PDB file of C-alpha atoms in Angstrom:
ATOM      1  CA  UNK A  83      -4.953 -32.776   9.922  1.00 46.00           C
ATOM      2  CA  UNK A  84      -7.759 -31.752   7.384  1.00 52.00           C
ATOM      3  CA  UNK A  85     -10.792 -33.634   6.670  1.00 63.00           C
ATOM      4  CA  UNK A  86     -11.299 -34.858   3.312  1.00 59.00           C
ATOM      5  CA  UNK A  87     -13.280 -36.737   1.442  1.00 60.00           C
ATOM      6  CA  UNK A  88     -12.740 -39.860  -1.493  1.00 59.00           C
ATOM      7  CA  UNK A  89     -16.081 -39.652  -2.834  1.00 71.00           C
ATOM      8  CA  UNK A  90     -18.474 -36.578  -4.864  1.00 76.00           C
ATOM      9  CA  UNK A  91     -20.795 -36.539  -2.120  1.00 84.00           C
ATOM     10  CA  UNK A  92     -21.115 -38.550   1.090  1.00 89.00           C
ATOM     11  CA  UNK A  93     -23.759 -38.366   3.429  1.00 93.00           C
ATOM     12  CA  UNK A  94     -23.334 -39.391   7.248  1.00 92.00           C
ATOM     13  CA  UNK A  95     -25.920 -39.692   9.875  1.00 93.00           C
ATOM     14  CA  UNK A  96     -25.655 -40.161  13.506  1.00 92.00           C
ATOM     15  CA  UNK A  97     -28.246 -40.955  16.680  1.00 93.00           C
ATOM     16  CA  UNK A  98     -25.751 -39.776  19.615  1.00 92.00           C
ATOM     17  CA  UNK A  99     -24.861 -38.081  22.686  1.00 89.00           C
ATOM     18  CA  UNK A 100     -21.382 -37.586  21.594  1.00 85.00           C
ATOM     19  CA  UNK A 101     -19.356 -36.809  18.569  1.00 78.00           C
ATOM     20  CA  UNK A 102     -15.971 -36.647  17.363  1.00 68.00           C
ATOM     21  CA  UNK A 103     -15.762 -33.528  15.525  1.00 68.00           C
ATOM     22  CA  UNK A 104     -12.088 -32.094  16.236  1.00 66.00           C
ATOM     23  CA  UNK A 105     -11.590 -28.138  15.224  1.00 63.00           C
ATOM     24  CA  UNK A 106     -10.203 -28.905  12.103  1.00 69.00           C
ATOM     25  CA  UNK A 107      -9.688 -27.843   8.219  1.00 68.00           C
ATOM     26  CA  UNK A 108     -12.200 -29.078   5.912  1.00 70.00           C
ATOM     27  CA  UNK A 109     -11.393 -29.488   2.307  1.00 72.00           C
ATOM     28  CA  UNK A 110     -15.055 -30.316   0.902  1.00 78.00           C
ATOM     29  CA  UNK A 111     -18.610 -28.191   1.061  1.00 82.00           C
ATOM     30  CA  UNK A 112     -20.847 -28.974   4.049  1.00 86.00           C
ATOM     31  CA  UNK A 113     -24.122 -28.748   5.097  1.00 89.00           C
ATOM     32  CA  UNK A 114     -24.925 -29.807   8.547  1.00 90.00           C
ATOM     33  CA  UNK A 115     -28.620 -30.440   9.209  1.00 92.00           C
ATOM     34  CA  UNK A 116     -29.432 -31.363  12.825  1.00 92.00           C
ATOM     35  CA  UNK A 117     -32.874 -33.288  12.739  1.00 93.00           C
ATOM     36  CA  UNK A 118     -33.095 -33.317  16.937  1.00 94.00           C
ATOM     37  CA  UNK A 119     -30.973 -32.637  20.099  1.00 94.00           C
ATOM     38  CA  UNK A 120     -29.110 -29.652  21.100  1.00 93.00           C
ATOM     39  CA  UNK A 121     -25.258 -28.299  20.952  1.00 91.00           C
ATOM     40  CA  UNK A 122     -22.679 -25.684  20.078  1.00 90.00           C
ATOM     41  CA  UNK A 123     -20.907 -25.310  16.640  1.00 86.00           C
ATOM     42  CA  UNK A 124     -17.671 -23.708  16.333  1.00 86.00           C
ATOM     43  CA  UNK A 125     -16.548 -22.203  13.238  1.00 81.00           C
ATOM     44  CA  UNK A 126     -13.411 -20.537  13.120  1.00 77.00           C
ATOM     45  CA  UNK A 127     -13.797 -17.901  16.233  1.00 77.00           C
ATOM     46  CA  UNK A 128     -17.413 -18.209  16.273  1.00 80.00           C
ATOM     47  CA  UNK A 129     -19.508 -20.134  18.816  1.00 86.00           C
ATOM     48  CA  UNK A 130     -22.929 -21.142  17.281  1.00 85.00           C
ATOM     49  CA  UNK A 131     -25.473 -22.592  19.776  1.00 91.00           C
ATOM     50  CA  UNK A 132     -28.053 -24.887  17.859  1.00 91.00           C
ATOM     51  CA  UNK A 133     -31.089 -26.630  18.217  1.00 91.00           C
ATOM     52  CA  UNK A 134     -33.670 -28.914  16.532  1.00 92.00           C
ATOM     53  CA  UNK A 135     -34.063 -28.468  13.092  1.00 90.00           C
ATOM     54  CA  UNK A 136     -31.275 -25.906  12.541  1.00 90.00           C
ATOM     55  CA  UNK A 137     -28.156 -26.256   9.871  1.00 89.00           C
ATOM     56  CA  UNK A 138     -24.826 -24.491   9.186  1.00 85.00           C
ATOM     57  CA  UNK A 139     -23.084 -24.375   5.658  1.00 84.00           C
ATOM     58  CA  UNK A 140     -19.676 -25.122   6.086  1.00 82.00           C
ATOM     59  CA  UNK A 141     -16.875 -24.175   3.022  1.00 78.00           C
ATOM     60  CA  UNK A 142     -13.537 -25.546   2.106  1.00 75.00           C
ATOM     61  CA  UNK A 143     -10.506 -24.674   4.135  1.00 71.00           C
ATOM     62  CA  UNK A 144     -12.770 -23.214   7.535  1.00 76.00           C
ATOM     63  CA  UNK A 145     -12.268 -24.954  10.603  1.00 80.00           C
ATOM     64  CA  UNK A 146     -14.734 -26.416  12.755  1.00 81.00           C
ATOM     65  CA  UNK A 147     -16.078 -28.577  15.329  1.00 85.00           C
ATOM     66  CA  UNK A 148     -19.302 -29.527  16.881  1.00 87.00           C
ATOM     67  CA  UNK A 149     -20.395 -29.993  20.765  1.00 89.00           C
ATOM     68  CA  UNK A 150     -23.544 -31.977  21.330  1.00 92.00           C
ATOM     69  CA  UNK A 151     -25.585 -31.397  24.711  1.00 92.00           C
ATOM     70  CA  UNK A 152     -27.923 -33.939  24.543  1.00 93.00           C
ATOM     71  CA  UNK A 153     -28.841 -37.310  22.520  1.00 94.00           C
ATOM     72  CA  UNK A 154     -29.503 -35.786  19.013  1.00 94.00           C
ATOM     73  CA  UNK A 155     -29.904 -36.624  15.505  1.00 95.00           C
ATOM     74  CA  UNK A 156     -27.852 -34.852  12.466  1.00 92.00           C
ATOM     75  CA  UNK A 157     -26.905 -34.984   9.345  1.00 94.00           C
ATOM     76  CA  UNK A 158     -23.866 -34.080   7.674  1.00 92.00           C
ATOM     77  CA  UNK A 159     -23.996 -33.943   3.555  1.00 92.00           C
ATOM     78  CA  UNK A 160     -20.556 -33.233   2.352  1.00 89.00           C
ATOM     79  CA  UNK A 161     -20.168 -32.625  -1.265  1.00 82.00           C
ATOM     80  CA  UNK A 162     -17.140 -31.300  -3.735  1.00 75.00           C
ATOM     81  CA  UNK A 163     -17.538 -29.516  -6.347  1.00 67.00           C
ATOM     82  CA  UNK A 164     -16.752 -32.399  -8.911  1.00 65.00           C
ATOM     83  CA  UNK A 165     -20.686 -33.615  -7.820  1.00 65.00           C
ATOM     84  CA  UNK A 166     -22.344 -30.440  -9.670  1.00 63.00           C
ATOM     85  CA  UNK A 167     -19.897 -30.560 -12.415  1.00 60.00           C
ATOM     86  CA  UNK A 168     -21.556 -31.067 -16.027  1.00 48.00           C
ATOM     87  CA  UNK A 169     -19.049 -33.770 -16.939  1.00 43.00           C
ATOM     88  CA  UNK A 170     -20.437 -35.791 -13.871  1.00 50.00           C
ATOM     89  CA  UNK A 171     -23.471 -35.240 -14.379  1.00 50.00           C
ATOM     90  CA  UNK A 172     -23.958 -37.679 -17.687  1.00 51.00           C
ATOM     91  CA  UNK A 173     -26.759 -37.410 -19.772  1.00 46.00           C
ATOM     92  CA  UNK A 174     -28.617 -35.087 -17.781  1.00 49.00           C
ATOM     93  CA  UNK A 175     -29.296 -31.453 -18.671  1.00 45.00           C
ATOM     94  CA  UNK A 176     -27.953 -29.418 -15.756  1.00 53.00           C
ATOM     95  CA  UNK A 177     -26.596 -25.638 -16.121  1.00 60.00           C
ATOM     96  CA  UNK A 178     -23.575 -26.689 -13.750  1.00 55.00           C
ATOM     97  CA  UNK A 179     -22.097 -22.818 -14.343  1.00 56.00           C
ATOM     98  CA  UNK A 180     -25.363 -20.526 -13.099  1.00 62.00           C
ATOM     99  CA  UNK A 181     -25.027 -23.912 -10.394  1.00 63.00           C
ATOM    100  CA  UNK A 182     -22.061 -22.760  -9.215  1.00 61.00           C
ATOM    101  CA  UNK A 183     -22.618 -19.204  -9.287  1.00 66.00           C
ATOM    102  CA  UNK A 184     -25.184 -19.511  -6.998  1.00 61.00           C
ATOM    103  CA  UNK A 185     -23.345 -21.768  -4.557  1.00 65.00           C
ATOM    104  CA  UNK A 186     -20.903 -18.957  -4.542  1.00 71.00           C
ATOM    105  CA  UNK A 187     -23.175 -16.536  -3.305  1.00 70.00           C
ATOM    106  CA  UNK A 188     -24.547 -18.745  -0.603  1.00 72.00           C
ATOM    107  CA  UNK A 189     -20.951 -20.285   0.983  1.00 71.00           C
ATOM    108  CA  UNK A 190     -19.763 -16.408   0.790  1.00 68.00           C
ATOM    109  CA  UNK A 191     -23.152 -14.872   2.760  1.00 68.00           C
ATOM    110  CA  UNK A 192     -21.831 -13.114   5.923  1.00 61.00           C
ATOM    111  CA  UNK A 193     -25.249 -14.815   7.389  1.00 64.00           C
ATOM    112  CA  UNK A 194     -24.739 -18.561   6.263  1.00 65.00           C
ATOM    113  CA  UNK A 195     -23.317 -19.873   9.968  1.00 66.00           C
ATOM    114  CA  UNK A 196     -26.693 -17.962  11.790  1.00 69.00           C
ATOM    115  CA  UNK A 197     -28.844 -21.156  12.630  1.00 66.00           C
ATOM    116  CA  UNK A 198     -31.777 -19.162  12.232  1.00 73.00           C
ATOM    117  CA  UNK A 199     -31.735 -18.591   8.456  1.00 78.00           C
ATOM    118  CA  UNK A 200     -34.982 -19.493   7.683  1.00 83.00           C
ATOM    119  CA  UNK A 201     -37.629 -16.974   8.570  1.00 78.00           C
ATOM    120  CA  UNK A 202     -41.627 -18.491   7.231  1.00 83.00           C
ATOM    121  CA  UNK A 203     -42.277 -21.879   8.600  1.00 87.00           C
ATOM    122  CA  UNK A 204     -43.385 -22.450   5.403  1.00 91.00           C
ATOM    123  CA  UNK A 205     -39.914 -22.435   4.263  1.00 90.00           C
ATOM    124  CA  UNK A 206     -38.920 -24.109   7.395  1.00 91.00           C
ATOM    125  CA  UNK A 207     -41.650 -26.950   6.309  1.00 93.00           C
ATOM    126  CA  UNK A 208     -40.469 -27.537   2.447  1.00 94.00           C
ATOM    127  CA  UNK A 209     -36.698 -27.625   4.006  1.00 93.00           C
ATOM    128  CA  UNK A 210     -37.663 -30.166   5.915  1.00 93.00           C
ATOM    129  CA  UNK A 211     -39.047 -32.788   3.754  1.00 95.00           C
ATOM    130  CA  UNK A 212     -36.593 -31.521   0.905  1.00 96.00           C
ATOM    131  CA  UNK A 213     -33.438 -32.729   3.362  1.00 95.00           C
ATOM    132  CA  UNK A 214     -35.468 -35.973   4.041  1.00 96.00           C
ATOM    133  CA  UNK A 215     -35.859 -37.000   0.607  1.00 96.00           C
ATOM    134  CA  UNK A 216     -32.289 -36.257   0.286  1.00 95.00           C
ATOM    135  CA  UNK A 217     -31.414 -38.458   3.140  1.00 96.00           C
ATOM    136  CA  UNK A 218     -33.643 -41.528   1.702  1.00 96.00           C
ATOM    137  CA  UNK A 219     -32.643 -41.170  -1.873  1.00 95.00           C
ATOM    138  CA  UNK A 220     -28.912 -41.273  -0.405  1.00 94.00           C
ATOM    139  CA  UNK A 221     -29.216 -44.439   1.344  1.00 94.00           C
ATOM    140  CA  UNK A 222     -31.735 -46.351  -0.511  1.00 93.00           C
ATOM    141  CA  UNK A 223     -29.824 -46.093  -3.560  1.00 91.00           C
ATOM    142  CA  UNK A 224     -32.615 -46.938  -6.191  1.00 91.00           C
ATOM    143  CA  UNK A 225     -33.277 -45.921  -9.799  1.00 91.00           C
ATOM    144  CA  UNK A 226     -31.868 -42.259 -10.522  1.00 88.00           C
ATOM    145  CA  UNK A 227     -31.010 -41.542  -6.847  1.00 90.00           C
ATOM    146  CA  UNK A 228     -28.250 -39.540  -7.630  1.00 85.00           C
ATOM    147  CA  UNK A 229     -29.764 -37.125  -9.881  1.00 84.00           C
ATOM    148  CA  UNK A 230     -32.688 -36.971  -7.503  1.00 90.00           C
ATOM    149  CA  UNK A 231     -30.407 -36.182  -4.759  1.00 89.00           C
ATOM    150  CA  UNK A 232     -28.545 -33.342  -6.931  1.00 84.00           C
ATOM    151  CA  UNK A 233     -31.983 -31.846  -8.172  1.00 85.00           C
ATOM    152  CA  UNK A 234     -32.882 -31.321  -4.334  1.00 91.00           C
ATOM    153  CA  UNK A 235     -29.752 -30.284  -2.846  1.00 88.00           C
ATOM    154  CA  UNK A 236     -29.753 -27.633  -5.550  1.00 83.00           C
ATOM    155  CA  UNK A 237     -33.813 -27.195  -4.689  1.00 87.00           C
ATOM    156  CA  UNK A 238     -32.262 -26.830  -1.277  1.00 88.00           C
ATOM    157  CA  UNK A 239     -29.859 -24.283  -1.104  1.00 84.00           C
ATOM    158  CA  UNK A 240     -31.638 -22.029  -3.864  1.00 82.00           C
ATOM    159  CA  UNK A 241     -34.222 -21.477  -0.788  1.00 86.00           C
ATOM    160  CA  UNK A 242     -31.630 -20.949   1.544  1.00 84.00           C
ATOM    161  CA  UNK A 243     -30.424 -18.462  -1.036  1.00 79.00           C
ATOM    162  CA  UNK A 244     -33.877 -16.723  -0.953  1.00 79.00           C
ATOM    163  CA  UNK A 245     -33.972 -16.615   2.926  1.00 80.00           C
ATOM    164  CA  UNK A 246     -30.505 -14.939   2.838  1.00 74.00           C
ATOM    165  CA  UNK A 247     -31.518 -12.305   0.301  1.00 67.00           C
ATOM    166  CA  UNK A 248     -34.270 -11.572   1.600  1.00 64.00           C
ATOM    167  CA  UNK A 249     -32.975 -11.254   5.395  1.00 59.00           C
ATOM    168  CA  UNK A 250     -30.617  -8.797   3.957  1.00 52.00           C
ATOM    169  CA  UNK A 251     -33.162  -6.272   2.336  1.00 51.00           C
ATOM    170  CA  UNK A 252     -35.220  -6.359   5.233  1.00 50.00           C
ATOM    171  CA  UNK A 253     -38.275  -3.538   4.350  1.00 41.00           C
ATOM    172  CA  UNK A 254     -36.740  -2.173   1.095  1.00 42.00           C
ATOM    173  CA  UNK A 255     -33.222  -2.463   2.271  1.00 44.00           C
ATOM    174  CA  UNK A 256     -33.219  -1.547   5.352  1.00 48.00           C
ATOM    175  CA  UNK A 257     -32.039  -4.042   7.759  1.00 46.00           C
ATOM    176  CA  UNK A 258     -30.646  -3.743  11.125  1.00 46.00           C
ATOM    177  CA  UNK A 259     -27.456  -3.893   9.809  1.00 73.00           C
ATOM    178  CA  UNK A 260     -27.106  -1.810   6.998  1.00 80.00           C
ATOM    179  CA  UNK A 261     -23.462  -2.373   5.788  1.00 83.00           C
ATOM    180  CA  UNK A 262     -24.051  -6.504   5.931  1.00 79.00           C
ATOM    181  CA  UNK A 263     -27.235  -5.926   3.822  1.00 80.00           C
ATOM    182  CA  UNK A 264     -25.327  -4.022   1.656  1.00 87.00           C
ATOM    183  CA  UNK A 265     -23.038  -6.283   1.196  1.00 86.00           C
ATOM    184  CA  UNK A 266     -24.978  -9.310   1.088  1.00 80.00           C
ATOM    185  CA  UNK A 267     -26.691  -7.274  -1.948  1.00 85.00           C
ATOM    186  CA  UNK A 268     -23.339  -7.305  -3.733  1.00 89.00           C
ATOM    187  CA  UNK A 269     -22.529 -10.782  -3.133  1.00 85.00           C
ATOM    188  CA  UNK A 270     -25.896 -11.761  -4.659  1.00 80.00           C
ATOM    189  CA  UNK A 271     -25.666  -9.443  -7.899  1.00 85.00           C
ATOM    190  CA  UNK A 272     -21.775  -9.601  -8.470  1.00 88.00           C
ATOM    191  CA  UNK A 273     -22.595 -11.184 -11.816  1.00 86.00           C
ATOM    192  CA  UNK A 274     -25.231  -7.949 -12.479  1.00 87.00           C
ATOM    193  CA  UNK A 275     -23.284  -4.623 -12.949  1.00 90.00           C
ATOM    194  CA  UNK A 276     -26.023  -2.404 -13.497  1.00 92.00           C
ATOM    195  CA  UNK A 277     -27.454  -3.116 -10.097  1.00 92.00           C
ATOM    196  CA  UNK A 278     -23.908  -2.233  -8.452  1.00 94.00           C
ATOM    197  CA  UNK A 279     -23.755   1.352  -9.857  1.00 95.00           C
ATOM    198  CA  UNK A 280     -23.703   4.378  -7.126  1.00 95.00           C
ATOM    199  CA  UNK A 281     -26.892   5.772  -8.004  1.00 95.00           C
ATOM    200  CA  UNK A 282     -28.991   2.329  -8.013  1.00 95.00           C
ATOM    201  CA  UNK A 283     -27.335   1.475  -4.691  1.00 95.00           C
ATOM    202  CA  UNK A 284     -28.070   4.554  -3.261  1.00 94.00           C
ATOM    203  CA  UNK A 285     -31.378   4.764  -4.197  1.00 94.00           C
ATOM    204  CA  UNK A 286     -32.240   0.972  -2.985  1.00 92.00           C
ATOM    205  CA  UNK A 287     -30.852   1.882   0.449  1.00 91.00           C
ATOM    206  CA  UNK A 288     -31.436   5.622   0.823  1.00 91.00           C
ATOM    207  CA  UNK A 289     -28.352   7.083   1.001  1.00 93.00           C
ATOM    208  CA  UNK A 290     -27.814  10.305  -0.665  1.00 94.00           C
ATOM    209  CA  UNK A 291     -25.503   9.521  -4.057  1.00 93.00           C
ATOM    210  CA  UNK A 292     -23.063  12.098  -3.361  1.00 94.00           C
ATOM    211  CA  UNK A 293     -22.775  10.718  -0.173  1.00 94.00           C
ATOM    212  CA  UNK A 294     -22.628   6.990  -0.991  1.00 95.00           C
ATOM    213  CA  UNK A 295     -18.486   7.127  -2.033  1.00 95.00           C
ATOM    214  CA  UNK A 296     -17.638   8.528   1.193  1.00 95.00           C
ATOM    215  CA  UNK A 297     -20.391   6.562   3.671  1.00 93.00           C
ATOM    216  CA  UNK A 298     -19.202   3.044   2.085  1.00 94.00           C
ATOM    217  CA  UNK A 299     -15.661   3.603   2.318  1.00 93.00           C
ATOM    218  CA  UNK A 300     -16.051   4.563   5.971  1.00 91.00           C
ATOM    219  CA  UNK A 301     -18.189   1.562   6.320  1.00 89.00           C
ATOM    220  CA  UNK A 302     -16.181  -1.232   4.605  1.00 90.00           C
ATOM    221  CA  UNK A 303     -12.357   0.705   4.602  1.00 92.00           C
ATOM    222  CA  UNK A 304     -12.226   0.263   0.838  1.00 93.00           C
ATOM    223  CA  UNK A 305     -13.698   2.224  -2.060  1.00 95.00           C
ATOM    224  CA  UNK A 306     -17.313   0.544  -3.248  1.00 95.00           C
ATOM    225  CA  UNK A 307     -15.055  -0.397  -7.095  1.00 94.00           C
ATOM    226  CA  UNK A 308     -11.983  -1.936  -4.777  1.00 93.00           C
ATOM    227  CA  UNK A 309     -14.703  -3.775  -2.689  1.00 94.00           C
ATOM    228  CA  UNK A 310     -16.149  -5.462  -6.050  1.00 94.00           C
ATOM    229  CA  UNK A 311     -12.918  -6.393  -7.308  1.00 93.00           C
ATOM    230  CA  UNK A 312     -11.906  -7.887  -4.292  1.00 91.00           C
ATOM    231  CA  UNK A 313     -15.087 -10.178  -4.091  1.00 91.00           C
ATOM    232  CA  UNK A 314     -14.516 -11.074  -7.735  1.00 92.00           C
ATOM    233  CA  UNK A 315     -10.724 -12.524  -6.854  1.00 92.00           C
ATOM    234  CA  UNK A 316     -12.036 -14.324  -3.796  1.00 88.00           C
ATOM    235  CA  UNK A 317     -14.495 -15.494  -6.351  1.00 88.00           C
ATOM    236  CA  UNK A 318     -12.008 -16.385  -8.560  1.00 91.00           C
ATOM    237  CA  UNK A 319      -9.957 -18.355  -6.140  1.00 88.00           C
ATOM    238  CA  UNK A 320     -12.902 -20.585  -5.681  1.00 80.00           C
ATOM    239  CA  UNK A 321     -13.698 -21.322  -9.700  1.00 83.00           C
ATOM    240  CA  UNK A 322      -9.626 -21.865  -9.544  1.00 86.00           C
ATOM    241  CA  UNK A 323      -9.535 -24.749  -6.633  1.00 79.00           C
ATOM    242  CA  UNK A 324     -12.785 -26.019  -7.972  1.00 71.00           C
ATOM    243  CA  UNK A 325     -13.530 -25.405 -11.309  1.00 72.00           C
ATOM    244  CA  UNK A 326     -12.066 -26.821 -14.280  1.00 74.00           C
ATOM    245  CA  UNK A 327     -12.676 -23.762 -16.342  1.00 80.00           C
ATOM    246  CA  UNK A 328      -9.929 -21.851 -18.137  1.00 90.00           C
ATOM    247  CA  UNK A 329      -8.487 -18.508 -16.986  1.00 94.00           C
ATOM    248  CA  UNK A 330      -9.676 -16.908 -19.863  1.00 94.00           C
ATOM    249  CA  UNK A 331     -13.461 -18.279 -19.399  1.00 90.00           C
ATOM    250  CA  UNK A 332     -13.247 -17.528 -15.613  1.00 91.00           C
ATOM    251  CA  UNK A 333     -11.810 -13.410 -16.643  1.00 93.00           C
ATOM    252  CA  UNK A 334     -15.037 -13.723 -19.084  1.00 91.00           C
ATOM    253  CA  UNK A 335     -17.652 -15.269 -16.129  1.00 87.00           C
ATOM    254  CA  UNK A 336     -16.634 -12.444 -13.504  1.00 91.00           C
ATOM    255  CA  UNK A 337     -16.732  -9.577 -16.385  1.00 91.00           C
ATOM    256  CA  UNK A 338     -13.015  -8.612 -16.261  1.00 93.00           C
ATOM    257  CA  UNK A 339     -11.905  -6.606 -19.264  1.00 92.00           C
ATOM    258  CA  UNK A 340      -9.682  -9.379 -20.765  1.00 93.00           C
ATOM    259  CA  UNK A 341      -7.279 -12.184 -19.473  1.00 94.00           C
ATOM    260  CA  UNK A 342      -4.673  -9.056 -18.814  1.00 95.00           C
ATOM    261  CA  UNK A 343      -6.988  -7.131 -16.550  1.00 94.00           C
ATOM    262  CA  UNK A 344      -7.776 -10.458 -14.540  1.00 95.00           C
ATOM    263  CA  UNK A 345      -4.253 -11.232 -14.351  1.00 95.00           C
ATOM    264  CA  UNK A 346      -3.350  -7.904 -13.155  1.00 94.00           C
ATOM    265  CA  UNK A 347      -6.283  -7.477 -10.668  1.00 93.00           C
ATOM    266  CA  UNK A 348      -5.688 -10.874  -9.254  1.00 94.00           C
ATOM    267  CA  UNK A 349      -2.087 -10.585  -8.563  1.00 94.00           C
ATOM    268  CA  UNK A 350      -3.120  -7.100  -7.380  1.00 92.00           C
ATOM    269  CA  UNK A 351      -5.342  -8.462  -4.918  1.00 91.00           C
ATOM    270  CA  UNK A 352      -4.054 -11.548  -4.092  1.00 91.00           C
ATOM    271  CA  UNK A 353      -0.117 -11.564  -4.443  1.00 92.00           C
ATOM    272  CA  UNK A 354       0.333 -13.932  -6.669  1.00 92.00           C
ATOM    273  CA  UNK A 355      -1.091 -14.739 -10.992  1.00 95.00           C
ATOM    274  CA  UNK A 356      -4.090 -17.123 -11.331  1.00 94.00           C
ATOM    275  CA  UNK A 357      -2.286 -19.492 -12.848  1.00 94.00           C
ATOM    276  CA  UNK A 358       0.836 -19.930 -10.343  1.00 92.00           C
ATOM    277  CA  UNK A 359      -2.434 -20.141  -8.109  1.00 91.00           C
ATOM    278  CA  UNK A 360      -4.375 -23.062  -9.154  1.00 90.00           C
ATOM    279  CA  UNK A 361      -1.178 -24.953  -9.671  1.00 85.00           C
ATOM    280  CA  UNK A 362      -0.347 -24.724  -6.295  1.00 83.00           C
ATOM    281  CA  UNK A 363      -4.107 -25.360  -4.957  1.00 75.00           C
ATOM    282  CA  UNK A 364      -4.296 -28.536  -7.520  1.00 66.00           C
ATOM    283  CA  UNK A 365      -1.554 -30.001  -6.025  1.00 64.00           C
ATOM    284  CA  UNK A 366      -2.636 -29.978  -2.401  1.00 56.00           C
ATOM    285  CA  UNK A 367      -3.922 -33.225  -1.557  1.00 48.00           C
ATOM    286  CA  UNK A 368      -7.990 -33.616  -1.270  1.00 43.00           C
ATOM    287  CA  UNK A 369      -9.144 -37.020  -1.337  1.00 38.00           C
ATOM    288  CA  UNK A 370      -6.697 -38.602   0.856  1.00 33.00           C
ATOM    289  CA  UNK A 371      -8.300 -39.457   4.808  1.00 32.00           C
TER     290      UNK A 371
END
């Protein structure tokens, strides 16, 4: 049976030896901090080992479970997407959509599950307190708490976005894994088109552009234009579940042609017309335990 949630966010913090975290389906975002101890996560077929002062990012619909080792401390901040929406936000100026955009990137990285994300212990440092001020504005509930708490998570995972970025271009792009860095690239500049051209991508990771065509369909089994549109639908299926913004804006926000060439690309992709889509992914149930 999935997890789910009833509330925007909902922190929960335990001082254990054991857990009960069953391999199941999630229906909220995660981020799983743990503060001390020692363990395994599993998500989907991967086994994670962890330790002190790592974290995981967890999206909707994966599976997971997690296997503590020792007495430890963590912290699981579980959030939907209704908690970064404008509407909910009140009288506060937040840009909700460049927000989201940037959650996309992260919950999508190839790299989010690797413990070891952050590289400086600099960034380790301002993590650190960042998730602790989370953690007391959470449960202290005083004055403004909550738009503390959303300022910071989004202070939060922006660094987390820098880390992955900049594990990907490793020494001007190239990373011990050149495909992944690749990729992570696009991921990170899907909304920029004129930094997903052949010759800029070739250039940025030395690949001759005559070559590129042929080297990243070998690599990835698709052409380097199916590979974009592809990302965009998957992209799309996520503003569809969790967004309340119209087809036509969502067409506009991933720089389809028109509402045609969205329609046609997503059933393309996908099997089935945005709209038919998000009807069905509405009505699944996400707030009942």
């Amino acid at each position: 049976m999935p997890r789910i949630i009833h509330e925007p966010i909902k922190i929960e913090s335990y001082r254990t030896e054991k857990i009960t975290c069953e391999f199941e389906r999630i229906t909220f975002f995660e981020l799983v901090y743990i503060e001390q101890g020692k363990g395994v996560q599993r998500v989907e077929e991967y086994e994670i080992p962890f330790t002190a002062e790592d974290f995981f990012l967890l999206t909707p619909n994966e599976h997971h479970s997690l296997t503590l080792h020792e007495m430890s401390t963590g912290h699981f901040i579980k959030f939907q997407k209704i908690y970064f929406d404008a509407a909910h936000s009140g009288d506060f100026a937040f840009q909700y959509n460049a927000w989201f955009n940037k959650l996309e990137y992260i919950f999508h990285s190839h790299s989010r599950t690797n413990p070891a994300i952050l590289k400086s212990k600099e960034d380790k440092e301002v993590f650190n307190h960042l998730m602790k001020v989370i953690l007391e504005e959470y449960f202290k509930k005083q004055a403004y708490c909550r738009i503390i708490v959303l300022n910071t998570l989004y202070s939060l995972l922006c660094i987390i976005a820098r880390n992955l970025q900049t594990t990907s271009l490793q020494q001007n792009g190239k990373a011990a894994n050149q495909t992944e860095a690749m990729l992570e690239y696009i991921h990170f500049h899907i909304y920029d088109a004129d930094k997903l051209t052949v010759p800029h991508l070739a250039a940025l990771f030395h690949i001759s552009p005559t070559y590129f065509s042929a080297y990243f369909k070998k690599c990835t089994g698709a052409s380097l234009k199916q590979y974009i549109l592809n990302y965009k639908a998957s992209l799309a299926e996520d503003k569809l579940r969790f967004t309340d913004l119209s087809l036509s804006e969502i067409a506009h926000q991933l720089q389809f042609t028109d509402l045609q060439h969205f329609n046609k690309t997503f059933l393309k992709m996908k099997g089935k017309l945005p709209s038919n889509y998000r009807h069905r992914a509405k009505a699944l149930p996400s707030v009942v335990n």
